[in-house]
Amino acid sequence: MKFEFSEDQELLRDQARKFLQDKCAGAVVRGVLESDQTHDDGLWREIAEMGWTGVVIPEEHGGLGLGYLELCVIAEELGRALAPVPFSSSIYFAAEALMQDGSSAQKAAWLPKLASGEVVGALALAEGPGATPFSKTKTKAQSSGNGQFRISGVKGPVLDGMAADIAIVPALGEDGFGLYLVALDQNGVERAVEPSLDESRPQARIAFDNAVAEKIGDSGEASLRYLLNKAAVLFAFEQLGGADACLQMGVAYAKERFAFGRPIGSFQAIKHRLADMYAELELARSNCFYAAWALSTDDVSLAEAAAVARISISAAYFTCAKENIQVHGGIGFTWDLDAHLYYRREKLLSSVIGGQRRWREYLVQALENKEMTAADENARVA
């Protein structure tokens, strides 16, 4: 198995990195963090004009019709730059849910708008602290006839919920669990900012009171789990980019900062920190690459690969973000240095679709399912 990207994908990476270095400096991230903006609108428009929002959306719906490997490359560079835009919510969640389970009419209505960046989407999954089983969600959906539904319940925190125009809302309907599309500009929806450690990607609390909704195809619990597995891989690449940026920042400072007449990188204590960052990051990188392959080929190991990637890169990003601050010493704790921006983003990304504990549970479930499938196959052959 070849764990590397193609020449065209590496060219895309280089172009994305140069663009973001030019357009998404630390001042852009701080501009959103220190204001009431929901995202950097100028950066979002330019990203959409470059076609990144339509990378995996089919050409017939206004996208580029490329693959998930290209999306992984872009995700990594967005994570490296800490881009304050709702890319992941709109593309990993809303666009993916529609491509995965949406009807022909729903795809035709919404995918072109998501591909162009005209509409921003979000996933309203959480209902407060802790993990609620899908089948026990408190949000309810009632049929109102003509294929429409009414949604009632409270969701939060919702990543990019203040920027979103539409939300994918998991809810319990008369025929069981499903995913529903809700326009957020209607009377039955109220939004408020939810406090967050990383306010360069603001989160929201969204209350639905008989809000008009439409069910997304025949979606159910399996649909949401599949959607989360795919999103876990893409978020893993955002985390990979951020962790690598922390390592590079720490290495650069260790070379240029002198103490007692020598660069601090020559001291054993600093060397050990940087070596630990590198070792943990490279192990996580290999897991992310395997998960990218599983995602791009829709391999049966996707659930297992996504969970392993999610667990390993979450741990690696935490190590890199924390140790980067330590390598910088006293200045590492200051507001003016960008180190805390990565620490903030690490905390956000490590929890947005469930923390390591939840993904360890998902990994156990994937391994159990794998063993059961193997046992069934062995019984069939016997």
PDB file of C-alpha atoms in Angstrom, residues 14-246:
ATOM      1  CA  ASP A  14       1.640  23.709  -2.343  1.00  0.00           C
ATOM      2  CA  GLN A  15      -0.894  26.064  -3.908  1.00  0.00           C
ATOM      3  CA  ALA A  16      -3.190  25.855  -0.884  1.00  0.00           C
ATOM      4  CA  ARG A  17      -0.332  26.513   1.528  1.00  0.00           C
ATOM      5  CA  LYS A  18       0.926  29.529  -0.406  1.00  0.00           C
ATOM      6  CA  PHE A  19      -2.578  30.953  -0.669  1.00  0.00           C
ATOM      7  CA  LEU A  20      -3.261  30.553   3.046  1.00  0.00           C
ATOM      8  CA  GLN A  21       0.137  31.930   4.051  1.00  0.00           C
ATOM      9  CA  ASP A  22      -0.727  35.039   2.057  1.00  0.00           C
ATOM     10  CA  LYS A  23      -4.422  35.356   2.981  1.00  0.00           C
ATOM     11  CA  CYS A  24      -4.701  33.790   6.443  1.00  0.00           C
ATOM     12  CA  ALA A  25      -1.991  35.174   8.690  1.00  0.00           C
ATOM     13  CA  GLY A  26      -2.383  35.217  12.448  1.00  0.00           C
ATOM     14  CA  ALA A  27      -3.992  38.667  12.248  1.00  0.00           C
ATOM     15  CA  VAL A  28      -6.901  37.205  10.255  1.00  0.00           C
ATOM     16  CA  VAL A  29      -7.518  34.535  12.885  1.00  0.00           C
ATOM     17  CA  ARG A  30      -7.303  37.111  15.665  1.00  0.00           C
ATOM     18  CA  GLY A  31      -9.670  39.382  13.746  1.00  0.00           C
ATOM     19  CA  VAL A  32     -12.448  36.842  14.244  1.00  0.00           C
ATOM     20  CA  LEU A  33     -11.332  35.728  17.712  1.00  0.00           C
ATOM     21  CA  GLU A  34     -11.385  39.277  19.065  1.00  0.00           C
ATOM     22  CA  SER A  35     -14.635  40.407  17.425  1.00  0.00           C
ATOM     23  CA  ASP A  36     -18.264  39.427  16.994  1.00  0.00           C
ATOM     24  CA  GLN A  37     -17.679  38.054  13.490  1.00  0.00           C
ATOM     25  CA  THR A  38     -18.884  34.515  12.823  1.00  0.00           C
ATOM     26  CA  HIS A  39     -16.042  33.964  10.333  1.00  0.00           C
ATOM     27  CA  ASP A  40     -13.781  35.875   7.955  1.00  0.00           C
ATOM     28  CA  ASP A  41     -16.155  36.535   5.066  1.00  0.00           C
ATOM     29  CA  GLY A  42     -13.480  37.721   2.650  1.00  0.00           C
ATOM     30  CA  LEU A  43     -11.384  34.595   3.133  1.00  0.00           C
ATOM     31  CA  TRP A  44     -14.489  32.419   2.823  1.00  0.00           C
ATOM     32  CA  ARG A  45     -15.423  34.023  -0.520  1.00  0.00           C
ATOM     33  CA  GLU A  46     -11.913  33.534  -1.907  1.00  0.00           C
ATOM     34  CA  ILE A  47     -11.836  29.895  -0.774  1.00  0.00           C
ATOM     35  CA  ALA A  48     -15.162  29.313  -2.536  1.00  0.00           C
ATOM     36  CA  GLU A  49     -13.938  31.075  -5.698  1.00  0.00           C
ATOM     37  CA  MET A  50     -10.932  28.720  -5.779  1.00  0.00           C
ATOM     38  CA  GLY A  51     -13.354  25.785  -5.809  1.00  0.00           C
ATOM     39  CA  TRP A  52     -12.306  24.219  -2.509  1.00  0.00           C
ATOM     40  CA  THR A  53     -15.879  24.121  -1.226  1.00  0.00           C
ATOM     41  CA  GLY A  54     -16.851  22.023  -4.240  1.00  0.00           C
ATOM     42  CA  VAL A  55     -13.910  19.598  -4.335  1.00  0.00           C
ATOM     43  CA  VAL A  56     -15.930  16.405  -3.808  1.00  0.00           C
ATOM     44  CA  ILE A  57     -19.328  17.717  -4.907  1.00  0.00           C
ATOM     45  CA  PRO A  58     -20.229  16.250  -8.340  1.00  0.00           C
ATOM     46  CA  GLU A  59     -19.840  18.489 -11.391  1.00  0.00           C
ATOM     47  CA  GLU A  60     -23.550  18.165 -12.154  1.00  0.00           C
ATOM     48  CA  HIS A  61     -24.213  20.019  -8.896  1.00  0.00           C
ATOM     49  CA  GLY A  62     -21.644  22.766  -9.382  1.00  0.00           C
ATOM     50  CA  GLY A  63     -18.635  21.060  -7.814  1.00  0.00           C
ATOM     51  CA  LEU A  64     -15.271  19.888  -9.132  1.00  0.00           C
ATOM     52  CA  GLY A  65     -16.042  16.184  -8.816  1.00  0.00           C
ATOM     53  CA  LEU A  66     -12.603  15.319  -7.421  1.00  0.00           C
ATOM     54  CA  GLY A  67     -11.919  12.846  -4.597  1.00  0.00           C
ATOM     55  CA  TYR A  68     -11.527  12.666  -0.844  1.00  0.00           C
ATOM     56  CA  LEU A  69      -7.739  12.640  -1.025  1.00  0.00           C
ATOM     57  CA  GLU A  70      -7.825  16.142  -2.491  1.00  0.00           C
ATOM     58  CA  LEU A  71     -10.207  17.178   0.285  1.00  0.00           C
ATOM     59  CA  CYS A  72      -7.819  15.715   2.881  1.00  0.00           C
ATOM     60  CA  VAL A  73      -4.989  17.819   1.427  1.00  0.00           C
ATOM     61  CA  ILE A  74      -7.062  20.997   1.684  1.00  0.00           C
ATOM     62  CA  ALA A  75      -8.244  20.094   5.187  1.00  0.00           C
ATOM     63  CA  GLU A  76      -4.653  19.723   6.363  1.00  0.00           C
ATOM     64  CA  GLU A  77      -3.671  23.142   5.056  1.00  0.00           C
ATOM     65  CA  LEU A  78      -6.768  24.802   6.534  1.00  0.00           C
ATOM     66  CA  GLY A  79      -5.823  23.258   9.881  1.00  0.00           C
ATOM     67  CA  ARG A  80      -2.245  24.442   9.536  1.00  0.00           C
ATOM     68  CA  ALA A  81      -3.423  28.013   8.910  1.00  0.00           C
ATOM     69  CA  LEU A  82      -6.154  27.915  11.611  1.00  0.00           C
ATOM     70  CA  ALA A  83      -8.525  29.267   8.943  1.00  0.00           C
ATOM     71  CA  PRO A  84     -11.480  31.014  10.666  1.00  0.00           C
ATOM     72  CA  VAL A  85     -14.072  29.809   8.161  1.00  0.00           C
ATOM     73  CA  PRO A  86     -16.977  27.310   8.389  1.00  0.00           C
ATOM     74  CA  PHE A  87     -15.440  24.953   5.834  1.00  0.00           C
ATOM     75  CA  SER A  88     -15.689  21.749   7.848  1.00  0.00           C
ATOM     76  CA  SER A  89     -19.276  22.322   8.978  1.00  0.00           C
ATOM     77  CA  SER A  90     -20.475  23.214   5.518  1.00  0.00           C
ATOM     78  CA  ILE A  91     -18.573  20.560   3.557  1.00  0.00           C
ATOM     79  CA  TYR A  92     -17.836  17.621   5.881  1.00  0.00           C
ATOM     80  CA  PHE A  93     -21.338  17.741   7.380  1.00  0.00           C
ATOM     81  CA  ALA A  94     -24.001  19.485   5.290  1.00  0.00           C
ATOM     82  CA  ALA A  95     -22.731  18.685   1.795  1.00  0.00           C
ATOM     83  CA  GLU A  96     -21.761  15.133   2.777  1.00  0.00           C
ATOM     84  CA  ALA A  97     -25.146  14.424   4.365  1.00  0.00           C
ATOM     85  CA  LEU A  98     -26.927  15.543   1.196  1.00  0.00           C
ATOM     86  CA  MET A  99     -24.600  13.647  -1.144  1.00  0.00           C
ATOM     87  CA  GLN A 100     -24.911  10.572   1.018  1.00  0.00           C
ATOM     88  CA  ASP A 101     -28.672  10.398   1.640  1.00  0.00           C
ATOM     89  CA  GLY A 102     -30.385  13.358  -0.025  1.00  0.00           C
ATOM     90  CA  SER A 103     -33.051  13.000  -2.678  1.00  0.00           C
ATOM     91  CA  SER A 104     -32.426  14.202  -6.238  1.00  0.00           C
ATOM     92  CA  ALA A 105     -34.466  17.328  -5.513  1.00  0.00           C
ATOM     93  CA  GLN A 106     -32.553  18.080  -2.309  1.00  0.00           C
ATOM     94  CA  LYS A 107     -29.198  17.650  -4.038  1.00  0.00           C
ATOM     95  CA  ALA A 108     -30.249  19.904  -6.906  1.00  0.00           C
ATOM     96  CA  ALA A 109     -31.552  22.553  -4.507  1.00  0.00           C
ATOM     97  CA  TRP A 110     -28.692  22.728  -2.015  1.00  0.00           C
ATOM     98  CA  LEU A 111     -25.440  21.252  -3.345  1.00  0.00           C
ATOM     99  CA  PRO A 112     -24.775  24.025  -5.915  1.00  0.00           C
ATOM    100  CA  LYS A 113     -25.225  26.640  -3.175  1.00  0.00           C
ATOM    101  CA  LEU A 114     -22.903  24.773  -0.817  1.00  0.00           C
ATOM    102  CA  ALA A 115     -20.351  24.288  -3.597  1.00  0.00           C
ATOM    103  CA  SER A 116     -20.319  28.022  -4.353  1.00  0.00           C
ATOM    104  CA  GLY A 117     -20.148  29.041  -0.690  1.00  0.00           C
ATOM    105  CA  GLU A 118     -23.419  30.952  -1.091  1.00  0.00           C
ATOM    106  CA  VAL A 119     -24.959  28.804   1.658  1.00  0.00           C
ATOM    107  CA  VAL A 120     -23.199  27.693   4.836  1.00  0.00           C
ATOM    108  CA  GLY A 121     -24.248  24.474   6.549  1.00  0.00           C
ATOM    109  CA  ALA A 122     -23.741  22.976   9.998  1.00  0.00           C
ATOM    110  CA  LEU A 123     -24.471  19.788  11.924  1.00  0.00           C
ATOM    111  CA  ALA A 124     -26.657  20.332  15.007  1.00  0.00           C
ATOM    112  CA  LEU A 125     -25.753  17.097  16.786  1.00  0.00           C
ATOM    113  CA  ALA A 126     -24.919  17.764  20.443  1.00  0.00           C
ATOM    114  CA  GLU A 127     -27.533  18.279  23.125  1.00  0.00           C
ATOM    115  CA  GLY A 128     -25.321  19.526  25.918  1.00  0.00           C
ATOM    116  CA  PRO A 129     -22.400  17.815  27.680  1.00  0.00           C
ATOM    117  CA  GLY A 130     -21.826  14.106  27.228  1.00  0.00           C
ATOM    118  CA  ALA A 131     -22.717  11.672  24.486  1.00  0.00           C
ATOM    119  CA  THR A 132     -26.401  10.998  23.916  1.00  0.00           C
ATOM    120  CA  PRO A 133     -27.197   7.730  22.062  1.00  0.00           C
ATOM    121  CA  PHE A 134     -28.715   8.539  18.690  1.00  0.00           C
ATOM    122  CA  SER A 135     -31.900   6.642  19.514  1.00  0.00           C
ATOM    123  CA  LYS A 136     -32.394   8.729  22.683  1.00  0.00           C
ATOM    124  CA  THR A 137     -32.046  12.195  21.202  1.00  0.00           C
ATOM    125  CA  LYS A 138     -34.452  14.657  22.792  1.00  0.00           C
ATOM    126  CA  THR A 139     -35.135  16.548  19.565  1.00  0.00           C
ATOM    127  CA  LYS A 140     -38.414  15.463  17.953  1.00  0.00           C
ATOM    128  CA  ALA A 141     -39.776  15.632  14.411  1.00  0.00           C
ATOM    129  CA  GLN A 142     -43.478  15.488  13.584  1.00  0.00           C
ATOM    130  CA  SER A 143     -44.924  15.124  10.101  1.00  0.00           C
ATOM    131  CA  SER A 144     -46.977  18.095   8.915  1.00  0.00           C
ATOM    132  CA  GLY A 145     -47.900  16.567   5.560  1.00  0.00           C
ATOM    133  CA  ASN A 146     -46.643  17.138   2.010  1.00  0.00           C
ATOM    134  CA  GLY A 147     -43.245  15.738   2.950  1.00  0.00           C
ATOM    135  CA  GLN A 148     -42.596  18.452   5.527  1.00  0.00           C
ATOM    136  CA  PHE A 149     -41.900  18.091   9.222  1.00  0.00           C
ATOM    137  CA  ARG A 150     -41.829  20.221  12.330  1.00  0.00           C
ATOM    138  CA  ILE A 151     -38.717  20.075  14.509  1.00  0.00           C
ATOM    139  CA  SER A 152     -38.650  20.894  18.235  1.00  0.00           C
ATOM    140  CA  GLY A 153     -35.693  20.679  20.570  1.00  0.00           C
ATOM    141  CA  VAL A 154     -32.460  22.355  21.624  1.00  0.00           C
ATOM    142  CA  LYS A 155     -29.032  21.649  20.143  1.00  0.00           C
ATOM    143  CA  GLY A 156     -25.684  22.900  21.310  1.00  0.00           C
ATOM    144  CA  PRO A 157     -22.890  23.507  21.056  1.00  0.00           C
ATOM    145  CA  VAL A 158     -23.159  23.666  17.257  1.00  0.00           C
ATOM    146  CA  LEU A 159     -19.874  24.394  15.480  1.00  0.00           C
ATOM    147  CA  ASP A 160     -20.305  27.388  13.125  1.00  0.00           C
ATOM    148  CA  GLY A 161     -23.943  27.540  14.174  1.00  0.00           C
ATOM    149  CA  MET A 162     -23.963  31.339  14.095  1.00  0.00           C
ATOM    150  CA  ALA A 163     -22.616  31.440  10.529  1.00  0.00           C
ATOM    151  CA  ALA A 164     -24.815  28.678   9.128  1.00  0.00           C
ATOM    152  CA  ASP A 165     -27.812  29.192   6.847  1.00  0.00           C
ATOM    153  CA  ILE A 166     -28.994  25.584   7.131  1.00  0.00           C
ATOM    154  CA  ALA A 167     -28.497  22.853   9.698  1.00  0.00           C
ATOM    155  CA  ILE A 168     -28.533  19.078   9.487  1.00  0.00           C
ATOM    156  CA  VAL A 169     -30.510  18.091  12.579  1.00  0.00           C
ATOM    157  CA  PRO A 170     -30.645  14.518  13.931  1.00  0.00           C
ATOM    158  CA  ALA A 171     -34.091  13.944  15.461  1.00  0.00           C
ATOM    159  CA  LEU A 172     -36.588  11.252  16.398  1.00  0.00           C
ATOM    160  CA  GLY A 173     -39.589  11.101  14.113  1.00  0.00           C
ATOM    161  CA  GLU A 174     -42.697   8.961  14.007  1.00  0.00           C
ATOM    162  CA  ASP A 175     -40.805   6.319  12.024  1.00  0.00           C
ATOM    163  CA  GLY A 176     -37.624   6.484  14.107  1.00  0.00           C
ATOM    164  CA  PHE A 177     -34.327   8.324  13.973  1.00  0.00           C
ATOM    165  CA  GLY A 178     -33.426  10.436  10.961  1.00  0.00           C
ATOM    166  CA  LEU A 179     -31.544  13.460   9.660  1.00  0.00           C
ATOM    167  CA  TYR A 180     -33.517  16.604   8.841  1.00  0.00           C
ATOM    168  CA  LEU A 181     -32.606  19.756   6.950  1.00  0.00           C
ATOM    169  CA  VAL A 182     -33.703  22.984   8.624  1.00  0.00           C
ATOM    170  CA  ALA A 183     -33.354  26.517   7.252  1.00  0.00           C
ATOM    171  CA  LEU A 184     -32.162  28.714  10.123  1.00  0.00           C
ATOM    172  CA  ASP A 185     -33.706  31.995   8.957  1.00  0.00           C
ATOM    173  CA  GLN A 186     -37.273  31.139  10.045  1.00  0.00           C
ATOM    174  CA  ASN A 187     -39.403  32.184  13.009  1.00  0.00           C
ATOM    175  CA  GLY A 188     -39.195  28.795  14.733  1.00  0.00           C
ATOM    176  CA  VAL A 189     -35.418  29.039  15.218  1.00  0.00           C
ATOM    177  CA  GLU A 190     -33.521  30.992  17.874  1.00  0.00           C
ATOM    178  CA  ARG A 191     -29.745  31.151  18.096  1.00  0.00           C
ATOM    179  CA  ALA A 192     -27.338  32.352  20.759  1.00  0.00           C
ATOM    180  CA  VAL A 193     -23.556  32.255  20.988  1.00  0.00           C
ATOM    181  CA  GLU A 194     -22.277  29.365  23.073  1.00  0.00           C
ATOM    182  CA  PRO A 195     -19.066  30.156  25.032  1.00  0.00           C
ATOM    183  CA  SER A 196     -16.053  28.437  23.511  1.00  0.00           C
ATOM    184  CA  LEU A 197     -12.329  28.322  24.099  1.00  0.00           C
ATOM    185  CA  ASP A 198     -11.733  28.968  20.380  1.00  0.00           C
ATOM    186  CA  GLU A 199     -13.988  31.811  19.315  1.00  0.00           C
ATOM    187  CA  SER A 200     -12.315  32.062  15.919  1.00  0.00           C
ATOM    188  CA  ARG A 201     -14.796  29.261  15.106  1.00  0.00           C
ATOM    189  CA  PRO A 202     -17.849  30.392  17.148  1.00  0.00           C
ATOM    190  CA  GLN A 203     -20.319  27.807  18.370  1.00  0.00           C
ATOM    191  CA  ALA A 204     -24.041  28.288  18.952  1.00  0.00           C
ATOM    192  CA  ARG A 205     -26.989  27.063  20.958  1.00  0.00           C
ATOM    193  CA  ILE A 206     -29.921  26.574  18.601  1.00  0.00           C
ATOM    194  CA  ALA A 207     -33.507  26.188  19.814  1.00  0.00           C
ATOM    195  CA  PHE A 208     -36.099  24.768  17.418  1.00  0.00           C
ATOM    196  CA  ASP A 209     -39.785  25.421  18.138  1.00  0.00           C
ATOM    197  CA  ASN A 210     -41.949  23.736  15.492  1.00  0.00           C
ATOM    198  CA  ALA A 211     -39.405  24.770  12.865  1.00  0.00           C
ATOM    199  CA  VAL A 212     -40.193  23.660   9.318  1.00  0.00           C
ATOM    200  CA  ALA A 213     -37.886  20.861   8.162  1.00  0.00           C
ATOM    201  CA  GLU A 214     -37.528  18.200   5.507  1.00  0.00           C
ATOM    202  CA  LYS A 215     -36.145  14.741   6.049  1.00  0.00           C
ATOM    203  CA  ILE A 216     -32.958  13.904   4.190  1.00  0.00           C
ATOM    204  CA  GLY A 217     -33.833  10.846   2.118  1.00  0.00           C
ATOM    205  CA  ASP A 218     -34.076   7.600   4.072  1.00  0.00           C
ATOM    206  CA  SER A 219     -31.389   8.578   6.565  1.00  0.00           C
ATOM    207  CA  GLY A 220     -31.146   6.803   9.918  1.00  0.00           C
ATOM    208  CA  GLU A 221     -28.656   5.925  12.640  1.00  0.00           C
ATOM    209  CA  ALA A 222     -26.345   4.142  10.188  1.00  0.00           C
ATOM    210  CA  SER A 223     -26.332   7.269   8.018  1.00  0.00           C
ATOM    211  CA  LEU A 224     -25.167   9.476  10.881  1.00  0.00           C
ATOM    212  CA  ARG A 225     -22.482   7.008  11.970  1.00  0.00           C
ATOM    213  CA  TYR A 226     -21.169   6.830   8.391  1.00  0.00           C
ATOM    214  CA  LEU A 227     -21.218  10.625   8.159  1.00  0.00           C
ATOM    215  CA  LEU A 228     -19.250  10.925  11.413  1.00  0.00           C
ATOM    216  CA  ASN A 229     -16.688   8.357  10.270  1.00  0.00           C
ATOM    217  CA  LYS A 230     -16.010  10.352   7.114  1.00  0.00           C
ATOM    218  CA  ALA A 231     -15.894  13.619   9.047  1.00  0.00           C
ATOM    219  CA  ALA A 232     -13.474  12.086  11.578  1.00  0.00           C
ATOM    220  CA  VAL A 233     -10.930  11.450   8.820  1.00  0.00           C
ATOM    221  CA  LEU A 234     -11.237  14.981   7.455  1.00  0.00           C
ATOM    222  CA  PHE A 235     -11.028  16.558  10.907  1.00  0.00           C
ATOM    223  CA  ALA A 236      -7.993  14.351  11.553  1.00  0.00           C
ATOM    224  CA  PHE A 237      -6.231  16.050   8.656  1.00  0.00           C
ATOM    225  CA  GLU A 238      -7.102  19.485  10.023  1.00  0.00           C
ATOM    226  CA  GLN A 239      -5.602  18.365  13.328  1.00  0.00           C
ATOM    227  CA  LEU A 240      -2.566  16.977  11.500  1.00  0.00           C
ATOM    228  CA  GLY A 241      -1.916  20.332   9.855  1.00  0.00           C
ATOM    229  CA  GLY A 242      -2.232  22.178  13.146  1.00  0.00           C
ATOM    230  CA  ALA A 243       0.015  19.752  15.014  1.00  0.00           C
ATOM    231  CA  ASP A 244       2.703  19.960  12.333  1.00  0.00           C
ATOM    232  CA  ALA A 245       2.570  23.771  12.478  1.00  0.00           C
ATOM    233  CA  CYS A 246       3.166  23.589  16.251  1.00  0.00           C
TER     234      CYS A 246
END
